Amino acid sequence: MKLSVTGSEIITLTGQAVDKLIRAGDGDAALLYLYSIKTHGQSTETEAAKALDKSKGWVASAMAILSRIGLLDIKTDAGDAVPEPHEPREYTEDEVKAEMSSNTDFTIVVDETQRRLGKILSPDDLLRLFGIYDNLRLPPEVILQLITHCINESHTTGDGRSPSIRYIEKAAYTWEREGIFTIEQAEDYLRALEERKSVRGKIRRTLQIKDREFSATEKKYVDSWVDMGFEIDAIELAYDKTVINTGSLSWPYMDTILKRWHSGGIHTAQQVLEKDNKAGNGGAAAGQSGQKHGNPNSEEMERMARILNKTKEE
C-alpha cells in the first residue's frame, strides 16, 4: 500500500521525535505535537483548542505528556502559550533503580501501587510512576489517593479492569494542573467530581438517555451547560424545544438554545417562561398565531409550565 499525502506544505519530524511519540502511545499528544510544529509554537492554548476542536483541558493534558517525553517546553511565564518543541532529559531505568534501592518514599509508592493494581509494574510503568513522583512532586499519599480514584473510576465506567499506569499518569497531570498537592485538596476535588457526576446523571435522565453514559462529546456539551449556570429545569425546557422543533435530540441545536439563553442572562425555567410570556404578549398584536416571529403560543406555554411544575415536584 502506498499512501499519498495531499497538500504542498512539507513538515519535517525528526526520527527521535517520532520514536518518542510512538513510545508514548498517545494520539492526543501526537496530534497536538503536529499542530505545534505546524504553527511553529506560536499559538496559545486557547487557539490550539479552537483549531483542533478540543477543550483547553484536553490541550493541557496533551501538553503535559509532550513535556514529560521531552517534546514541549512549558514556560510558566508564557501564559497559556503552546511552546515550541525542544529536547530536555528523560528519566532512565538506572535512575529509577537507584531511587528504589535507596529506600525512599518512592519504594513505598511502587510497592503499594503494585498491590492495589494487582500486578508487577513493567520498566515503562516504573518510569511513568517515577515521573509522577519526581517531576510532578506529588506527595506519596496524594499519589496513592489518585491511584485509588483511578481504580474506582475504571471499575465504575470501564470494563472492570485495573487502570493502566498511562491512564493514571494522565490523571496525575490533571491533578498537578489543578494544584492538588494535599490529601485535603484531593478530597475536595473528588467531592466536586462526585457532585458533577450526580448532576450529569440527572441531565442524562432528563434527556431520556438510558442504559449508557454520555459520550466524550456529549459530556463536553453537558459540562459547558452546567458551567454556564443552568438549572436542570431550564435544560429540560431546552430539550423539549429541541425535540419539538427537530423531532429528536440534536445536541448542536440544543446547545444553540442554551447559549442564546445564557447570553440573555436566563438560566432557570422560570426565567424562560417569563421571557416567553413577554414575547407572546408582545407578538399578540401582530397576529392571531402566537408562533409568528418565534413567539410561543398558549399550548406551548402550558406544556412548558407543566415541565416546570414536574421538575419542582421531583
PDB file of C-alpha atoms in Angstrom:
ATOM      1  CA  MET A   1       0.000   0.000   0.000  1.00  0.00           C
ATOM      2  CA  LYS A   2       1.336   3.415  -0.950  1.00  0.00           C
ATOM      3  CA  LEU A   3      -0.008   6.463   0.863  1.00  0.00           C
ATOM      4  CA  SER A   4      -0.016   9.805  -0.919  1.00  0.00           C
ATOM      5  CA  VAL A   5      -0.227  12.885   1.319  1.00  0.00           C
ATOM      6  CA  THR A   6      -2.147  15.771  -0.203  1.00  0.00           C
ATOM      7  CA  GLY A   7      -1.065  19.395   0.183  1.00  0.00           C
ATOM      8  CA  SER A   8       2.067  21.223  -0.839  1.00  0.00           C
ATOM      9  CA  GLU A   9       3.445  22.199   2.561  1.00  0.00           C
ATOM     10  CA  ILE A  10       6.130  19.916   3.979  1.00  0.00           C
ATOM     11  CA  ILE A  11       6.574  19.427   7.713  1.00  0.00           C
ATOM     12  CA  THR A  12       9.654  17.560   8.916  1.00  0.00           C
ATOM     13  CA  LEU A  13       9.761  15.409  12.052  1.00  0.00           C
ATOM     14  CA  THR A  14      12.986  14.034  13.460  1.00  0.00           C
ATOM     15  CA  GLY A  15      13.278  10.290  13.915  1.00  0.00           C
ATOM     16  CA  GLN A  16      13.914  10.877  17.605  1.00  0.00           C
ATOM     17  CA  ALA A  17      10.665  12.822  17.973  1.00  0.00           C
ATOM     18  CA  VAL A  18       8.706  10.129  16.145  1.00  0.00           C
ATOM     19  CA  ASP A  19      10.222   7.428  18.374  1.00  0.00           C
ATOM     20  CA  LYS A  20       9.161   9.340  21.487  1.00  0.00           C
ATOM     21  CA  LEU A  21       5.620   9.789  20.179  1.00  0.00           C
ATOM     22  CA  ILE A  22       5.394   6.073  19.395  1.00  0.00           C
ATOM     23  CA  ARG A  23       6.673   5.109  22.855  1.00  0.00           C
ATOM     24  CA  ALA A  24       4.213   7.498  24.479  1.00  0.00           C
ATOM     25  CA  GLY A  25       1.407   5.789  22.586  1.00  0.00           C
ATOM     26  CA  ASP A  26      -0.909   8.765  22.979  1.00  0.00           C
ATOM     27  CA  GLY A  27      -2.811  10.006  19.935  1.00  0.00           C
ATOM     28  CA  ASP A  28      -3.836  13.251  21.629  1.00  0.00           C
ATOM     29  CA  ALA A  29      -0.221  14.162  22.316  1.00  0.00           C
ATOM     30  CA  ALA A  30       0.785  13.287  18.739  1.00  0.00           C
ATOM     31  CA  LEU A  31      -1.993  15.471  17.316  1.00  0.00           C
ATOM     32  CA  LEU A  32      -1.018  18.449  19.469  1.00  0.00           C
ATOM     33  CA  TYR A  33       2.662  17.985  18.577  1.00  0.00           C
ATOM     34  CA  LEU A  34       1.836  18.109  14.858  1.00  0.00           C
ATOM     35  CA  TYR A  35      -0.217  21.246  15.437  1.00  0.00           C
ATOM     36  CA  SER A  36       2.636  22.830  17.414  1.00  0.00           C
ATOM     37  CA  ILE A  37       5.100  22.070  14.615  1.00  0.00           C
ATOM     38  CA  LYS A  38       2.664  23.441  12.041  1.00  0.00           C
ATOM     39  CA  THR A  39       2.234  26.724  13.943  1.00  0.00           C
ATOM     40  CA  HIS A  40       5.917  26.976  14.956  1.00  0.00           C
ATOM     41  CA  GLY A  41       4.869  27.015  18.620  1.00  0.00           C
ATOM     42  CA  GLN A  42       3.327  30.472  18.230  1.00  0.00           C
ATOM     43  CA  SER A  43      -0.321  29.675  19.061  1.00  0.00           C
ATOM     44  CA  THR A  44      -1.882  29.834  22.510  1.00  0.00           C
ATOM     45  CA  GLU A  45      -3.567  27.020  24.378  1.00  0.00           C
ATOM     46  CA  THR A  46      -6.932  28.633  23.577  1.00  0.00           C
ATOM     47  CA  GLU A  47      -6.106  28.885  19.863  1.00  0.00           C
ATOM     48  CA  ALA A  48      -4.962  25.260  19.805  1.00  0.00           C
ATOM     49  CA  ALA A  49      -8.198  24.112  21.460  1.00  0.00           C
ATOM     50  CA  LYS A  50     -10.260  26.021  18.886  1.00  0.00           C
ATOM     51  CA  ALA A  51      -8.234  24.847  15.888  1.00  0.00           C
ATOM     52  CA  LEU A  52      -8.353  21.192  16.990  1.00  0.00           C
ATOM     53  CA  ASP A  53     -11.973  21.409  18.216  1.00  0.00           C
ATOM     54  CA  LYS A  54     -10.895  20.309  21.690  1.00  0.00           C
ATOM     55  CA  SER A  55     -11.252  21.668  25.219  1.00  0.00           C
ATOM     56  CA  LYS A  56      -8.458  23.580  26.949  1.00  0.00           C
ATOM     57  CA  GLY A  57      -8.281  20.717  29.423  1.00  0.00           C
ATOM     58  CA  TRP A  58      -7.592  18.329  26.541  1.00  0.00           C
ATOM     59  CA  VAL A  59      -4.818  20.594  25.269  1.00  0.00           C
ATOM     60  CA  ALA A  60      -3.287  20.922  28.732  1.00  0.00           C
ATOM     61  CA  SER A  61      -3.283  17.133  29.246  1.00  0.00           C
ATOM     62  CA  ALA A  62      -1.638  16.552  25.866  1.00  0.00           C
ATOM     63  CA  MET A  63       0.902  19.295  26.618  1.00  0.00           C
ATOM     64  CA  ALA A  64       1.754  17.605  29.902  1.00  0.00           C
ATOM     65  CA  ILE A  65       2.514  14.326  28.121  1.00  0.00           C
ATOM     66  CA  LEU A  66       4.646  16.058  25.495  1.00  0.00           C
ATOM     67  CA  SER A  67       6.516  17.851  28.272  1.00  0.00           C
ATOM     68  CA  ARG A  68       7.179  14.575  30.060  1.00  0.00           C
ATOM     69  CA  ILE A  69       8.606  12.877  26.979  1.00  0.00           C
ATOM     70  CA  GLY A  70      10.685  15.946  26.140  1.00  0.00           C
ATOM     71  CA  LEU A  71       8.912  17.348  23.104  1.00  0.00           C
ATOM     72  CA  LEU A  72       7.478  20.558  24.541  1.00  0.00           C
ATOM     73  CA  ASP A  73       8.915  23.112  26.902  1.00  0.00           C
ATOM     74  CA  ILE A  74       6.120  24.507  29.085  1.00  0.00           C
ATOM     75  CA  LYS A  75       7.117  28.015  30.191  1.00  0.00           C
ATOM     76  CA  THR A  76       5.279  29.359  33.221  1.00  0.00           C
ATOM     77  CA  ASP A  77       5.802  32.951  32.120  1.00  0.00           C
ATOM     78  CA  ALA A  78       4.152  32.427  28.731  1.00  0.00           C
ATOM     79  CA  GLY A  79       0.542  32.458  29.863  1.00  0.00           C
ATOM     80  CA  ASP A  80      -1.342  29.766  28.027  1.00  0.00           C
ATOM     81  CA  ALA A  81       1.120  29.555  25.156  1.00  0.00           C
ATOM     82  CA  VAL A  82       1.710  26.272  23.352  1.00  0.00           C
ATOM     83  CA  PRO A  83       5.531  26.262  23.497  1.00  0.00           C
ATOM     84  CA  GLU A  84       7.991  25.327  20.820  1.00  0.00           C
ATOM     85  CA  PRO A  85       9.399  21.782  20.675  1.00  0.00           C
ATOM     86  CA  HIS A  86      12.626  21.038  22.476  1.00  0.00           C
ATOM     87  CA  GLU A  87      14.612  18.066  23.792  1.00  0.00           C
ATOM     88  CA  PRO A  88      15.004  18.049  27.624  1.00  0.00           C
ATOM     89  CA  ARG A  89      16.327  15.000  29.512  1.00  0.00           C
ATOM     90  CA  GLU A  90      14.268  11.924  30.218  1.00  0.00           C
ATOM     91  CA  TYR A  91      14.451   9.563  33.167  1.00  0.00           C
ATOM     92  CA  THR A  92      16.393   6.342  32.708  1.00  0.00           C
ATOM     93  CA  GLU A  93      15.800   2.890  34.139  1.00  0.00           C
ATOM     94  CA  ASP A  94      19.080   3.219  36.060  1.00  0.00           C
ATOM     95  CA  GLU A  95      17.801   6.362  37.790  1.00  0.00           C
ATOM     96  CA  VAL A  96      14.622   4.578  38.819  1.00  0.00           C
ATOM     97  CA  LYS A  97      16.555   1.564  40.091  1.00  0.00           C
ATOM     98  CA  ALA A  98      18.867   3.835  42.089  1.00  0.00           C
ATOM     99  CA  GLU A  99      15.871   5.602  43.638  1.00  0.00           C
ATOM    100  CA  MET A 100      14.243   2.305  44.598  1.00  0.00           C
ATOM    101  CA  SER A 101      17.453   0.919  46.099  1.00  0.00           C
ATOM    102  CA  SER A 102      17.801   3.957  48.354  1.00  0.00           C
ATOM    103  CA  ASN A 103      14.620   3.048  50.262  1.00  0.00           C
ATOM    104  CA  THR A 104      12.931   6.406  49.699  1.00  0.00           C
ATOM    105  CA  ASP A 105       9.195   7.070  49.731  1.00  0.00           C
ATOM    106  CA  PHE A 106       9.161   6.086  46.066  1.00  0.00           C
ATOM    107  CA  THR A 107       9.789   2.474  47.051  1.00  0.00           C
ATOM    108  CA  ILE A 108       6.676   2.588  49.217  1.00  0.00           C
ATOM    109  CA  VAL A 109       4.709   4.114  46.341  1.00  0.00           C
ATOM    110  CA  VAL A 110       5.847   1.347  43.980  1.00  0.00           C
ATOM    111  CA  ASP A 111       5.010  -1.454  46.441  1.00  0.00           C
ATOM    112  CA  GLU A 112       1.591  -0.021  47.255  1.00  0.00           C
ATOM    113  CA  THR A 113       0.803   0.695  43.595  1.00  0.00           C
ATOM    114  CA  GLN A 114       1.610  -2.897  42.645  1.00  0.00           C
ATOM    115  CA  ARG A 115      -0.542  -4.179  45.500  1.00  0.00           C
ATOM    116  CA  ARG A 116      -3.525  -2.028  44.544  1.00  0.00           C
ATOM    117  CA  LEU A 117      -3.274  -2.778  40.834  1.00  0.00           C
ATOM    118  CA  GLY A 118      -2.607  -6.448  41.460  1.00  0.00           C
ATOM    119  CA  LYS A 119       0.365  -6.669  39.121  1.00  0.00           C
ATOM    120  CA  ILE A 120       4.115  -6.138  38.881  1.00  0.00           C
ATOM    121  CA  LEU A 121       4.953  -2.856  37.182  1.00  0.00           C
ATOM    122  CA  SER A 122       6.913  -3.023  33.932  1.00  0.00           C
ATOM    123  CA  PRO A 123      10.042  -0.899  33.408  1.00  0.00           C
ATOM    124  CA  ASP A 124       7.966   1.585  31.383  1.00  0.00           C
ATOM    125  CA  ASP A 125       5.357   1.681  34.163  1.00  0.00           C
ATOM    126  CA  LEU A 126       8.074   2.468  36.693  1.00  0.00           C
ATOM    127  CA  LEU A 127       9.414   5.299  34.518  1.00  0.00           C
ATOM    128  CA  ARG A 128       5.957   6.864  34.316  1.00  0.00           C
ATOM    129  CA  LEU A 129       5.306   6.419  38.028  1.00  0.00           C
ATOM    130  CA  PHE A 130       8.676   7.943  38.859  1.00  0.00           C
ATOM    131  CA  GLY A 131       7.814  10.907  36.647  1.00  0.00           C
ATOM    132  CA  ILE A 132       4.658  11.452  38.717  1.00  0.00           C
ATOM    133  CA  TYR A 133       6.675  11.212  41.912  1.00  0.00           C
ATOM    134  CA  ASP A 134       9.785  13.181  40.932  1.00  0.00           C
ATOM    135  CA  ASN A 135       8.691  15.541  38.156  1.00  0.00           C
ATOM    136  CA  LEU A 136       5.219  16.471  39.379  1.00  0.00           C
ATOM    137  CA  ARG A 137       6.315  16.346  43.025  1.00  0.00           C
ATOM    138  CA  LEU A 138       3.037  14.830  44.166  1.00  0.00           C
ATOM    139  CA  PRO A 139       3.353  13.574  47.771  1.00  0.00           C
ATOM    140  CA  PRO A 140       3.194   9.753  48.165  1.00  0.00           C
ATOM    141  CA  GLU A 141      -0.149   9.884  49.985  1.00  0.00           C
ATOM    142  CA  VAL A 142      -1.650  12.004  47.195  1.00  0.00           C
ATOM    143  CA  ILE A 143      -0.313   9.636  44.533  1.00  0.00           C
ATOM    144  CA  LEU A 144      -1.922   6.691  46.309  1.00  0.00           C
ATOM    145  CA  GLN A 145      -5.177   8.608  46.668  1.00  0.00           C
ATOM    146  CA  LEU A 146      -5.004   9.314  42.926  1.00  0.00           C
ATOM    147  CA  ILE A 147      -4.442   5.634  42.142  1.00  0.00           C
ATOM    148  CA  THR A 148      -7.406   4.622  44.311  1.00  0.00           C
ATOM    149  CA  HIS A 149      -9.555   7.162  42.478  1.00  0.00           C
ATOM    150  CA  CYS A 150      -8.435   5.847  39.078  1.00  0.00           C
ATOM    151  CA  ILE A 151      -9.196   2.267  40.140  1.00  0.00           C
ATOM    152  CA  ASN A 152     -12.681   3.271  41.288  1.00  0.00           C
ATOM    153  CA  GLU A 153     -13.260   5.177  38.052  1.00  0.00           C
ATOM    154  CA  SER A 154     -12.152   2.198  35.966  1.00  0.00           C
ATOM    155  CA  HIS A 155     -14.411  -0.183  37.843  1.00  0.00           C
ATOM    156  CA  THR A 156     -17.373   2.192  37.570  1.00  0.00           C
ATOM    157  CA  THR A 157     -17.142   3.390  33.966  1.00  0.00           C
ATOM    158  CA  GLY A 158     -14.742   0.945  32.326  1.00  0.00           C
ATOM    159  CA  ASP A 159     -14.659  -2.801  31.796  1.00  0.00           C
ATOM    160  CA  GLY A 160     -13.785  -3.573  35.407  1.00  0.00           C
ATOM    161  CA  ARG A 161     -10.066  -3.991  34.790  1.00  0.00           C
ATOM    162  CA  SER A 162      -7.460  -2.068  36.728  1.00  0.00           C
ATOM    163  CA  PRO A 163      -6.322   1.183  35.061  1.00  0.00           C
ATOM    164  CA  SER A 164      -3.015   1.370  33.266  1.00  0.00           C
ATOM    165  CA  ILE A 165      -0.170   3.491  34.559  1.00  0.00           C
ATOM    166  CA  ARG A 166      -0.582   5.623  31.434  1.00  0.00           C
ATOM    167  CA  TYR A 167      -4.181   6.360  32.479  1.00  0.00           C
ATOM    168  CA  ILE A 168      -3.008   7.194  35.995  1.00  0.00           C
ATOM    169  CA  GLU A 169      -0.282   9.421  34.563  1.00  0.00           C
ATOM    170  CA  LYS A 170      -2.844  11.480  32.610  1.00  0.00           C
ATOM    171  CA  ALA A 171      -4.919  11.902  35.762  1.00  0.00           C
ATOM    172  CA  ALA A 172      -1.789  12.907  37.699  1.00  0.00           C
ATOM    173  CA  TYR A 173      -1.049  15.736  35.285  1.00  0.00           C
ATOM    174  CA  THR A 174      -4.636  16.914  35.687  1.00  0.00           C
ATOM    175  CA  TRP A 175      -4.249  16.938  39.479  1.00  0.00           C
ATOM    176  CA  GLU A 176      -0.946  18.808  39.229  1.00  0.00           C
ATOM    177  CA  ARG A 177      -2.527  21.357  36.917  1.00  0.00           C
ATOM    178  CA  GLU A 178      -5.438  21.765  39.352  1.00  0.00           C
ATOM    179  CA  GLY A 179      -2.987  22.361  42.221  1.00  0.00           C
ATOM    180  CA  ILE A 180      -3.839  19.209  44.164  1.00  0.00           C
ATOM    181  CA  PHE A 181      -0.891  18.519  46.451  1.00  0.00           C
ATOM    182  CA  THR A 182      -2.508  17.560  49.770  1.00  0.00           C
ATOM    183  CA  ILE A 183      -4.986  14.938  50.924  1.00  0.00           C
ATOM    184  CA  GLU A 184      -7.435  17.694  51.839  1.00  0.00           C
ATOM    185  CA  GLN A 185      -7.244  19.203  48.350  1.00  0.00           C
ATOM    186  CA  ALA A 186      -7.668  15.731  46.839  1.00  0.00           C
ATOM    187  CA  GLU A 187     -10.760  15.066  48.937  1.00  0.00           C
ATOM    188  CA  ASP A 188     -12.289  18.411  47.939  1.00  0.00           C
ATOM    189  CA  TYR A 189     -11.539  17.717  44.292  1.00  0.00           C
ATOM    190  CA  LEU A 190     -13.050  14.225  44.410  1.00  0.00           C
ATOM    191  CA  ARG A 191     -16.103  15.546  46.205  1.00  0.00           C
ATOM    192  CA  ALA A 192     -16.615  18.104  43.436  1.00  0.00           C
ATOM    193  CA  LEU A 193     -16.251  15.345  40.835  1.00  0.00           C
ATOM    194  CA  GLU A 194     -18.946  13.285  42.551  1.00  0.00           C
ATOM    195  CA  GLU A 195     -21.266  16.290  42.598  1.00  0.00           C
ATOM    196  CA  ARG A 196     -20.636  16.829  38.873  1.00  0.00           C
ATOM    197  CA  LYS A 197     -21.368  13.141  38.198  1.00  0.00           C
ATOM    198  CA  SER A 198     -24.634  13.424  40.105  1.00  0.00           C
ATOM    199  CA  VAL A 199     -25.674  16.421  38.002  1.00  0.00           C
ATOM    200  CA  ARG A 200     -24.724  14.592  34.811  1.00  0.00           C
ATOM    201  CA  GLY A 201     -26.898  11.672  35.879  1.00  0.00           C
ATOM    202  CA  LYS A 202     -29.899  13.935  36.374  1.00  0.00           C
ATOM    203  CA  ILE A 203     -29.349  15.573  32.999  1.00  0.00           C
ATOM    204  CA  ARG A 204     -28.953  12.172  31.339  1.00  0.00           C
ATOM    205  CA  ARG A 205     -32.346  11.118  32.688  1.00  0.00           C
ATOM    206  CA  THR A 206     -33.822  14.448  31.585  1.00  0.00           C
ATOM    207  CA  LEU A 207     -32.587  13.815  28.051  1.00  0.00           C
ATOM    208  CA  GLN A 208     -34.134  10.317  28.064  1.00  0.00           C
ATOM    209  CA  ILE A 209     -30.730   8.643  27.679  1.00  0.00           C
ATOM    210  CA  LYS A 210     -30.879   5.211  29.307  1.00  0.00           C
ATOM    211  CA  ASP A 211     -28.510   2.270  29.741  1.00  0.00           C
ATOM    212  CA  ARG A 212     -25.391   4.189  28.744  1.00  0.00           C
ATOM    213  CA  GLU A 213     -23.131   7.022  29.840  1.00  0.00           C
ATOM    214  CA  PHE A 214     -22.555  10.234  27.928  1.00  0.00           C
ATOM    215  CA  SER A 215     -20.015  10.090  25.141  1.00  0.00           C
ATOM    216  CA  ALA A 216     -16.985  12.373  25.381  1.00  0.00           C
ATOM    217  CA  THR A 217     -18.610  14.930  23.067  1.00  0.00           C
ATOM    218  CA  GLU A 218     -21.938  14.773  24.901  1.00  0.00           C
ATOM    219  CA  LYS A 219     -20.163  15.205  28.222  1.00  0.00           C
ATOM    220  CA  LYS A 220     -18.440  18.323  26.874  1.00  0.00           C
ATOM    221  CA  TYR A 221     -21.818  19.810  25.961  1.00  0.00           C
ATOM    222  CA  VAL A 222     -23.361  18.945  29.342  1.00  0.00           C
ATOM    223  CA  ASP A 223     -20.427  20.239  31.376  1.00  0.00           C
ATOM    224  CA  SER A 224     -20.461  23.521  29.459  1.00  0.00           C
ATOM    225  CA  TRP A 225     -24.161  23.973  30.302  1.00  0.00           C
ATOM    226  CA  VAL A 226     -23.527  23.275  33.961  1.00  0.00           C
ATOM    227  CA  ASP A 227     -20.586  25.687  33.965  1.00  0.00           C
ATOM    228  CA  MET A 228     -22.827  28.366  32.437  1.00  0.00           C
ATOM    229  CA  GLY A 229     -25.055  28.009  35.497  1.00  0.00           C
ATOM    230  CA  PHE A 230     -28.130  26.338  34.027  1.00  0.00           C
ATOM    231  CA  GLU A 231     -30.509  24.551  36.366  1.00  0.00           C
ATOM    232  CA  ILE A 232     -31.935  21.164  35.418  1.00  0.00           C
ATOM    233  CA  ASP A 233     -35.395  22.579  34.713  1.00  0.00           C
ATOM    234  CA  ALA A 234     -34.022  25.026  32.124  1.00  0.00           C
ATOM    235  CA  ILE A 235     -32.092  22.221  30.417  1.00  0.00           C
ATOM    236  CA  GLU A 236     -35.286  20.169  30.285  1.00  0.00           C
ATOM    237  CA  LEU A 237     -37.122  23.055  28.628  1.00  0.00           C
ATOM    238  CA  ALA A 238     -34.322  23.388  26.070  1.00  0.00           C
ATOM    239  CA  TYR A 239     -34.575  19.642  25.422  1.00  0.00           C
ATOM    240  CA  ASP A 240     -38.345  19.950  24.962  1.00  0.00           C
ATOM    241  CA  LYS A 241     -37.950  22.795  22.474  1.00  0.00           C
ATOM    242  CA  THR A 242     -35.275  20.833  20.617  1.00  0.00           C
ATOM    243  CA  VAL A 243     -37.406  17.713  20.240  1.00  0.00           C
ATOM    244  CA  ILE A 244     -40.478  19.716  19.213  1.00  0.00           C
ATOM    245  CA  ASN A 245     -38.551  21.636  16.556  1.00  0.00           C
ATOM    246  CA  THR A 246     -36.230  18.900  15.234  1.00  0.00           C
ATOM    247  CA  GLY A 247     -38.012  15.663  16.104  1.00  0.00           C
ATOM    248  CA  SER A 248     -35.125  14.285  18.146  1.00  0.00           C
ATOM    249  CA  LEU A 249     -32.276  15.218  20.474  1.00  0.00           C
ATOM    250  CA  SER A 250     -29.973  17.423  18.418  1.00  0.00           C
ATOM    251  CA  TRP A 251     -27.006  18.411  20.556  1.00  0.00           C
ATOM    252  CA  PRO A 252     -25.876  21.387  18.420  1.00  0.00           C
ATOM    253  CA  TYR A 253     -29.447  22.708  18.200  1.00  0.00           C
ATOM    254  CA  MET A 254     -29.983  22.392  21.947  1.00  0.00           C
ATOM    255  CA  ASP A 255     -26.599  23.958  22.611  1.00  0.00           C
ATOM    256  CA  THR A 256     -27.600  26.952  20.471  1.00  0.00           C
ATOM    257  CA  ILE A 257     -30.782  27.422  22.507  1.00  0.00           C
ATOM    258  CA  LEU A 258     -28.924  27.339  25.812  1.00  0.00           C
ATOM    259  CA  LYS A 259     -26.166  29.635  24.615  1.00  0.00           C
ATOM    260  CA  ARG A 260     -28.773  32.155  23.490  1.00  0.00           C
ATOM    261  CA  TRP A 261     -30.456  31.994  26.893  1.00  0.00           C
ATOM    262  CA  HIS A 262     -27.082  32.297  28.620  1.00  0.00           C
ATOM    263  CA  SER A 263     -26.220  35.437  26.653  1.00  0.00           C
ATOM    264  CA  GLY A 264     -29.509  36.893  27.872  1.00  0.00           C
ATOM    265  CA  GLY A 265     -28.842  36.002  31.495  1.00  0.00           C
ATOM    266  CA  ILE A 266     -31.505  33.268  31.527  1.00  0.00           C
ATOM    267  CA  HIS A 267     -30.611  30.118  33.464  1.00  0.00           C
ATOM    268  CA  THR A 268     -33.837  28.813  35.060  1.00  0.00           C
ATOM    269  CA  ALA A 269     -37.126  27.522  33.700  1.00  0.00           C
ATOM    270  CA  GLN A 270     -38.981  30.335  35.448  1.00  0.00           C
ATOM    271  CA  GLN A 271     -36.862  32.904  33.628  1.00  0.00           C
ATOM    272  CA  VAL A 272     -37.541  31.134  30.320  1.00  0.00           C
ATOM    273  CA  LEU A 273     -41.302  31.225  30.963  1.00  0.00           C
ATOM    274  CA  GLU A 274     -41.190  34.895  31.881  1.00  0.00           C
ATOM    275  CA  LYS A 275     -39.214  35.708  28.735  1.00  0.00           C
ATOM    276  CA  ASP A 276     -41.578  33.722  26.503  1.00  0.00           C
ATOM    277  CA  ASN A 277     -44.621  35.248  28.196  1.00  0.00           C
ATOM    278  CA  LYS A 278     -43.323  38.711  27.333  1.00  0.00           C
ATOM    279  CA  ALA A 279     -42.557  37.617  23.783  1.00  0.00           C
ATOM    280  CA  GLY A 280     -46.029  36.132  23.439  1.00  0.00           C
ATOM    281  CA  ASN A 281     -47.745  39.250  24.727  1.00  0.00           C
ATOM    282  CA  GLY A 282     -45.645  41.479  22.557  1.00  0.00           C
ATOM    283  CA  GLY A 283     -46.498  39.444  19.484  1.00  0.00           C
ATOM    284  CA  ALA A 284     -50.231  39.201  20.169  1.00  0.00           C
ATOM    285  CA  ALA A 285     -50.975  42.473  18.393  1.00  0.00           C
ATOM    286  CA  ALA A 286     -49.033  41.361  15.353  1.00  0.00           C
ATOM    287  CA  GLY A 287     -51.399  38.475  14.569  1.00  0.00           C
ATOM    288  CA  GLN A 288     -53.533  35.686  15.925  1.00  0.00           C
ATOM    289  CA  SER A 289     -50.858  32.998  15.776  1.00  0.00           C
ATOM    290  CA  GLY A 290     -48.675  33.013  18.863  1.00  0.00           C
ATOM    291  CA  GLN A 291     -45.945  31.202  16.938  1.00  0.00           C
ATOM    292  CA  LYS A 292     -45.433  34.021  14.449  1.00  0.00           C
ATOM    293  CA  HIS A 293     -41.992  35.605  14.545  1.00  0.00           C
ATOM    294  CA  GLY A 294     -40.896  32.891  17.054  1.00  0.00           C
ATOM    295  CA  ASN A 295     -43.439  33.788  19.747  1.00  0.00           C
ATOM    296  CA  PRO A 296     -44.749  30.816  21.768  1.00  0.00           C
ATOM    297  CA  ASN A 297     -48.461  30.003  21.563  1.00  0.00           C
ATOM    298  CA  SER A 298     -50.606  29.222  24.600  1.00  0.00           C
ATOM    299  CA  GLU A 299     -50.344  25.458  24.088  1.00  0.00           C
ATOM    300  CA  GLU A 300     -46.558  25.594  24.174  1.00  0.00           C
ATOM    301  CA  MET A 301     -46.624  27.827  27.235  1.00  0.00           C
ATOM    302  CA  GLU A 302     -48.869  25.350  29.031  1.00  0.00           C
ATOM    303  CA  ARG A 303     -46.559  22.485  28.137  1.00  0.00           C
ATOM    304  CA  MET A 304     -43.535  24.401  29.411  1.00  0.00           C
ATOM    305  CA  ALA A 305     -45.394  25.214  32.629  1.00  0.00           C
ATOM    306  CA  ARG A 306     -46.142  21.516  33.120  1.00  0.00           C
ATOM    307  CA  ILE A 307     -42.469  20.695  32.686  1.00  0.00           C
ATOM    308  CA  LEU A 308     -41.559  23.339  35.265  1.00  0.00           C
ATOM    309  CA  ASN A 309     -44.124  22.024  37.755  1.00  0.00           C
ATOM    310  CA  LYS A 310     -42.957  18.437  37.242  1.00  0.00           C
ATOM    311  CA  THR A 311     -39.359  19.456  37.849  1.00  0.00           C
ATOM    312  CA  LYS A 312     -40.322  21.246  41.063  1.00  0.00           C
ATOM    313  CA  GLU A 313     -42.191  18.163  42.290  1.00  0.00           C
ATOM    314  CA  GLU A 314     -39.153  15.976  41.673  1.00  0.00           C
TER     315      GLU A 314
END
